[in-house]
PDB file of C-alpha atoms in Angstrom:
ATOM      1  CA  MET E   1     -30.660  10.182 -10.702  1.00  0.00           C
ATOM      2  CA  ARG E   2     -27.930   7.539 -10.851  1.00  0.00           C
ATOM      3  CA  MET E   3     -24.721   7.909 -12.804  1.00  0.00           C
ATOM      4  CA  TYR E   4     -22.123   5.204 -13.384  1.00  0.00           C
ATOM      5  CA  VAL E   5     -18.426   5.927 -13.309  1.00  0.00           C
ATOM      6  CA  LEU E   6     -16.404   3.060 -14.738  1.00  0.00           C
ATOM      7  CA  TYR E   7     -12.827   2.414 -13.715  1.00  0.00           C
ATOM      8  CA  LYS E   8     -10.723   0.132 -15.886  1.00  0.00           C
ATOM      9  CA  ASN E   9      -8.633  -2.399 -13.984  1.00  0.00           C
ATOM     10  CA  ASN E  10      -6.899  -5.214 -15.881  1.00  0.00           C
ATOM     11  CA  SER E  11      -9.648  -5.562 -18.501  1.00  0.00           C
ATOM     12  CA  THR E  12     -12.416  -5.619 -15.897  1.00  0.00           C
ATOM     13  CA  PHE E  13     -14.587  -2.762 -14.760  1.00  0.00           C
ATOM     14  CA  HIS E  14     -15.562  -1.781 -11.253  1.00  0.00           C
ATOM     15  CA  ASP E  15     -18.755   0.202 -10.956  1.00  0.00           C
ATOM     16  CA  ILE E  16     -18.918   3.009  -8.501  1.00  0.00           C
ATOM     17  CA  PHE E  17     -22.460   4.263  -8.074  1.00  0.00           C
ATOM     18  CA  ILE E  18     -22.810   7.969  -7.616  1.00  0.00           C
ATOM     19  CA  THR E  19     -26.119   9.553  -6.804  1.00  0.00           C
ATOM     20  CA  LYS E  20     -26.817  13.173  -6.127  1.00  0.00           C
ATOM     21  CA  HIS E  21     -27.140  12.254  -2.424  1.00  0.00           C
ATOM     22  CA  ASN E  22     -23.784  10.538  -1.982  1.00  0.00           C
ATOM     23  CA  ASN E  23     -21.675  12.491  -4.468  1.00  0.00           C
ATOM     24  CA  LEU E  24     -20.017  14.389  -1.614  1.00  0.00           C
ATOM     25  CA  LYS E  25     -19.262  11.109   0.181  1.00  0.00           C
ATOM     26  CA  THR E  26     -17.584   9.739  -2.962  1.00  0.00           C
ATOM     27  CA  LEU E  27     -15.519  12.902  -3.351  1.00  0.00           C
ATOM     28  CA  GLU E  28     -14.474  12.661   0.287  1.00  0.00           C
ATOM     29  CA  ALA E  29     -13.407   9.024  -0.150  1.00  0.00           C
ATOM     30  CA  HIS E  30     -11.404   9.962  -3.240  1.00  0.00           C
ATOM     31  CA  ALA E  31      -9.746  12.832  -1.370  1.00  0.00           C
ATOM     32  CA  GLN E  32      -8.865  10.486   1.512  1.00  0.00           C
ATOM     33  CA  PHE E  33      -7.299   8.025  -0.944  1.00  0.00           C
ATOM     34  CA  HIS E  34      -5.047  10.763  -2.351  1.00  0.00           C
ATOM     35  CA  LYS E  35      -4.271  11.983   1.148  1.00  0.00           C
ATOM     36  CA  ALA E  36      -3.006   8.488   1.960  1.00  0.00           C
ATOM     37  CA  LEU E  37      -0.618   8.783  -0.993  1.00  0.00           C
ATOM     38  CA  ALA E  38       0.587  12.225   0.066  1.00  0.00           C
ATOM     39  CA  GLU E  39       3.241  10.898   2.459  1.00  0.00           C
ATOM     40  CA  PRO E  40       6.711   9.825   1.219  1.00  0.00           C
ATOM     41  CA  VAL E  41       7.040   6.958   3.728  1.00  0.00           C
ATOM     42  CA  ARG E  42       3.691   5.506   2.642  1.00  0.00           C
ATOM     43  CA  LEU E  43       4.743   5.769  -1.005  1.00  0.00           C
ATOM     44  CA  ARG E  44       7.974   3.937  -0.212  1.00  0.00           C
ATOM     45  CA  ILE E  45       6.002   1.205   1.573  1.00  0.00           C
ATOM     46  CA  LEU E  46       3.597   0.859  -1.360  1.00  0.00           C
ATOM     47  CA  ALA E  47       6.477   0.719  -3.836  1.00  0.00           C
ATOM     48  CA  LEU E  48       8.019  -2.159  -1.875  1.00  0.00           C
ATOM     49  CA  LEU E  49       4.701  -3.984  -1.506  1.00  0.00           C
ATOM     50  CA  ALA E  50       4.230  -3.698  -5.277  1.00  0.00           C
ATOM     51  CA  THR E  51       7.292  -5.910  -5.793  1.00  0.00           C
ATOM     52  CA  LYS E  52       6.140  -8.827  -3.606  1.00  0.00           C
ATOM     53  CA  GLU E  53       3.021 -10.848  -2.814  1.00  0.00           C
ATOM     54  CA  SER E  54       3.384  -9.657   0.779  1.00  0.00           C
ATOM     55  CA  LEU E  55       5.892  -8.327   3.279  1.00  0.00           C
ATOM     56  CA  CYS E  56       6.116  -8.607   7.044  1.00  0.00           C
ATOM     57  CA  VAL E  57       6.331  -5.450   9.152  1.00  0.00           C
ATOM     58  CA  CYS E  58       9.814  -6.492  10.257  1.00  0.00           C
ATOM     59  CA  ASP E  59      10.865  -6.699   6.585  1.00  0.00           C
ATOM     60  CA  LEU E  60       9.747  -3.118   6.011  1.00  0.00           C
ATOM     61  CA  VAL E  61      11.378  -1.903   9.241  1.00  0.00           C
ATOM     62  CA  SER E  62      14.719  -3.435   8.239  1.00  0.00           C
ATOM     63  CA  VAL E  63      14.652  -2.171   4.665  1.00  0.00           C
ATOM     64  CA  LEU E  64      13.321   1.325   5.331  1.00  0.00           C
ATOM     65  CA  LYS E  65      15.491   1.832   8.433  1.00  0.00           C
ATOM     66  CA  LEU E  66      12.523   3.228  10.352  1.00  0.00           C
ATOM     67  CA  SER E  67      11.119   2.303  13.736  1.00  0.00           C
ATOM     68  CA  GLN E  68       8.499  -0.410  14.011  1.00  0.00           C
ATOM     69  CA  SER E  69       5.990   2.081  15.399  1.00  0.00           C
ATOM     70  CA  THR E  70       6.490   4.457  12.449  1.00  0.00           C
ATOM     71  CA  VAL E  71       6.083   1.695   9.865  1.00  0.00           C
ATOM     72  CA  SER E  72       3.064   0.241  11.688  1.00  0.00           C
ATOM     73  CA  ARG E  73       1.393   3.655  11.919  1.00  0.00           C
ATOM     74  CA  HIS E  74       1.752   4.206   8.164  1.00  0.00           C
ATOM     75  CA  LEU E  75       0.559   0.682   7.391  1.00  0.00           C
ATOM     76  CA  ALA E  76      -2.493   1.239   9.608  1.00  0.00           C
ATOM     77  CA  TYR E  77      -3.299   4.417   7.691  1.00  0.00           C
ATOM     78  CA  LEU E  78      -3.051   2.558   4.375  1.00  0.00           C
ATOM     79  CA  LYS E  79      -5.159  -0.295   5.743  1.00  0.00           C
ATOM     80  CA  ASN E  80      -7.856   2.103   6.979  1.00  0.00           C
ATOM     81  CA  GLN E  81      -8.083   3.464   3.429  1.00  0.00           C
ATOM     82  CA  GLY E  82      -8.378  -0.076   2.054  1.00  0.00           C
ATOM     83  CA  ILE E  83      -5.189   0.250   0.018  1.00  0.00           C
ATOM     84  CA  VAL E  84      -3.470  -2.684   1.733  1.00  0.00           C
ATOM     85  CA  ASP E  85      -4.650  -5.950   3.250  1.00  0.00           C
ATOM     86  CA  SER E  86      -3.149  -7.488   6.361  1.00  0.00           C
ATOM     87  CA  TRP E  87      -3.130 -10.778   8.229  1.00  0.00           C
ATOM     88  CA  ARG E  88      -1.320 -12.255  11.201  1.00  0.00           C
ATOM     89  CA  GLU E  89       0.962 -15.286  11.080  1.00  0.00           C
ATOM     90  CA  GLY E  90       1.991 -16.075  14.618  1.00  0.00           C
ATOM     91  CA  THR E  91       3.459 -12.875  16.025  1.00  0.00           C
ATOM     92  CA  TRP E  92       4.128 -11.324  12.606  1.00  0.00           C
ATOM     93  CA  MET E  93       1.814  -9.029  10.678  1.00  0.00           C
ATOM     94  CA  HIS E  94       1.944  -9.338   6.906  1.00  0.00           C
ATOM     95  CA  TYR E  95       0.741  -6.756   4.399  1.00  0.00           C
ATOM     96  CA  SER E  96      -0.024  -6.788   0.691  1.00  0.00           C
ATOM     97  CA  LEU E  97      -1.533  -4.380  -1.805  1.00  0.00           C
ATOM     98  CA  ASP E  98      -5.298  -4.694  -2.131  1.00  0.00           C
ATOM     99  CA  LYS E  99      -5.518  -5.298  -5.864  1.00  0.00           C
ATOM    100  CA  HIS E 100      -9.311  -4.929  -5.712  1.00  0.00           C
ATOM    101  CA  HIS E 101      -9.322  -1.391  -4.319  1.00  0.00           C
ATOM    102  CA  THR E 102     -11.633   0.735  -6.468  1.00  0.00           C
ATOM    103  CA  ALA E 103      -8.847   3.249  -7.079  1.00  0.00           C
ATOM    104  CA  SER E 104      -6.160   0.718  -7.962  1.00  0.00           C
ATOM    105  CA  GLU E 105      -6.189   1.993 -11.550  1.00  0.00           C
ATOM    106  CA  VAL E 106      -4.878   5.278 -10.134  1.00  0.00           C
ATOM    107  CA  LEU E 107      -2.323   3.556  -7.907  1.00  0.00           C
ATOM    108  CA  VAL E 108      -0.752   1.295 -10.553  1.00  0.00           C
ATOM    109  CA  PRO E 109       0.572   4.125 -12.792  1.00  0.00           C
ATOM    110  CA  SER E 110       1.794   5.952  -9.679  1.00  0.00           C
ATOM    111  CA  LEU E 111       3.741   2.878  -8.578  1.00  0.00           C
ATOM    112  CA  GLU E 112       5.219   2.529 -12.059  1.00  0.00           C
ATOM    113  CA  PHE E 113       6.378   6.143 -11.870  1.00  0.00           C
ATOM    114  CA  LEU E 114       7.779   5.666  -8.351  1.00  0.00           C
ATOM    115  CA  ALA E 115       9.846   2.696  -9.526  1.00  0.00           C
ATOM    116  CA  LYS E 116      11.965   5.159 -11.536  1.00  0.00           C
ATOM    117  CA  LEU E 117      12.907   7.294  -8.502  1.00  0.00           C
ATOM    118  CA  ASP E 118      16.325   6.882  -6.892  1.00  0.00           C
ATOM    119  CA  GLN E 119      14.946   6.425  -3.357  1.00  0.00           C
ATOM    120  CA  VAL E 120      12.598   3.658  -4.484  1.00  0.00           C
ATOM    121  CA  LYS E 121      15.370   1.976  -6.470  1.00  0.00           C
ATOM    122  CA  HIS E 122      17.524   2.128  -3.337  1.00  0.00           C
ATOM    123  CA  ASP E 123      14.715   0.641  -1.210  1.00  0.00           C
ATOM    124  CA  ARG E 124      14.163  -2.191  -3.694  1.00  0.00           C
ATOM    125  CA  PHE E 125      17.883  -2.927  -3.790  1.00  0.00           C
ATOM    126  CA  ALA E 126      17.941  -2.950   0.027  1.00  0.00           C
ATOM    127  CA  LEU E 127      14.979  -5.363   0.038  1.00  0.00           C
ATOM    128  CA  GLN E 128      16.786  -7.637  -2.386  1.00  0.00           C
ATOM    129  CA  ASN E 129      19.899  -7.659  -0.168  1.00  0.00           C
ATOM    130  CA  TYR E 130      17.765  -8.168   2.933  1.00  0.00           C
ATOM    131  CA  GLU E 131      16.027 -11.164   1.373  1.00  0.00           C
ATOM    132  CA  ASN E 132      19.368 -12.751   0.492  1.00  0.00           C
ATOM    133  CA  ALA E 133      20.470 -12.613   4.143  1.00  0.00           C
ATOM    134  CA  PRO E 134      18.925 -14.663   6.958  1.00  0.00           C
ATOM    135  CA  ARG E 135      15.982 -12.878   8.552  1.00  0.00           C
ATOM    136  CA  HIS E 136      16.062 -12.205  12.256  1.00  0.00           C
ATOM    137  CA  CYS E 137      12.675 -10.664  13.003  1.00  0.00           C
ATOM    138  CA  HIS E 138      12.445 -12.478  16.327  1.00  0.00           C
ATOM    139  CA  LEU E 139      15.766 -10.981  17.500  1.00  0.00           C
ATOM    140  CA  SER E 140      14.519  -7.402  17.171  1.00  0.00           C
ATOM    141  CA  LYS E 141      11.601  -8.153  19.492  1.00  0.00           C
ATOM    142  CA  LYS E 142      13.993  -9.298  22.253  1.00  0.00           C
ATOM    143  CA  LEU E 143      16.219  -6.217  22.111  1.00  0.00           C
TER     144      LEU E 143
END
């Protein structure tokens, strides 16, 4: 028996096939997705990534005022869940939201809600100020 669950995403539909044999696997994947969103730092990161095509780890470290290892650990968790994409440019790792994630239709309304929170507004303002100043990612690696 095969059942189709359709998720709407910007006027297109992504099919997720659920059979009686992999229903538990699908539920587990869905639970893991929500678990990834159950951490305030990860939500702050996602809210910032939602405002830009991509951000470098050093951008997030500077704006969030967290250590590089903390930010990288949370980004790795989000990447393992397929919520963000990453690529390397020289010594810098860049991240962006994976707009093709099967659960992005759940994430988009969450990000819209987060944008109204004071902490997220503060983070976005800090990012704006950070982008207006010269970036010194390479200096932090020498310290």
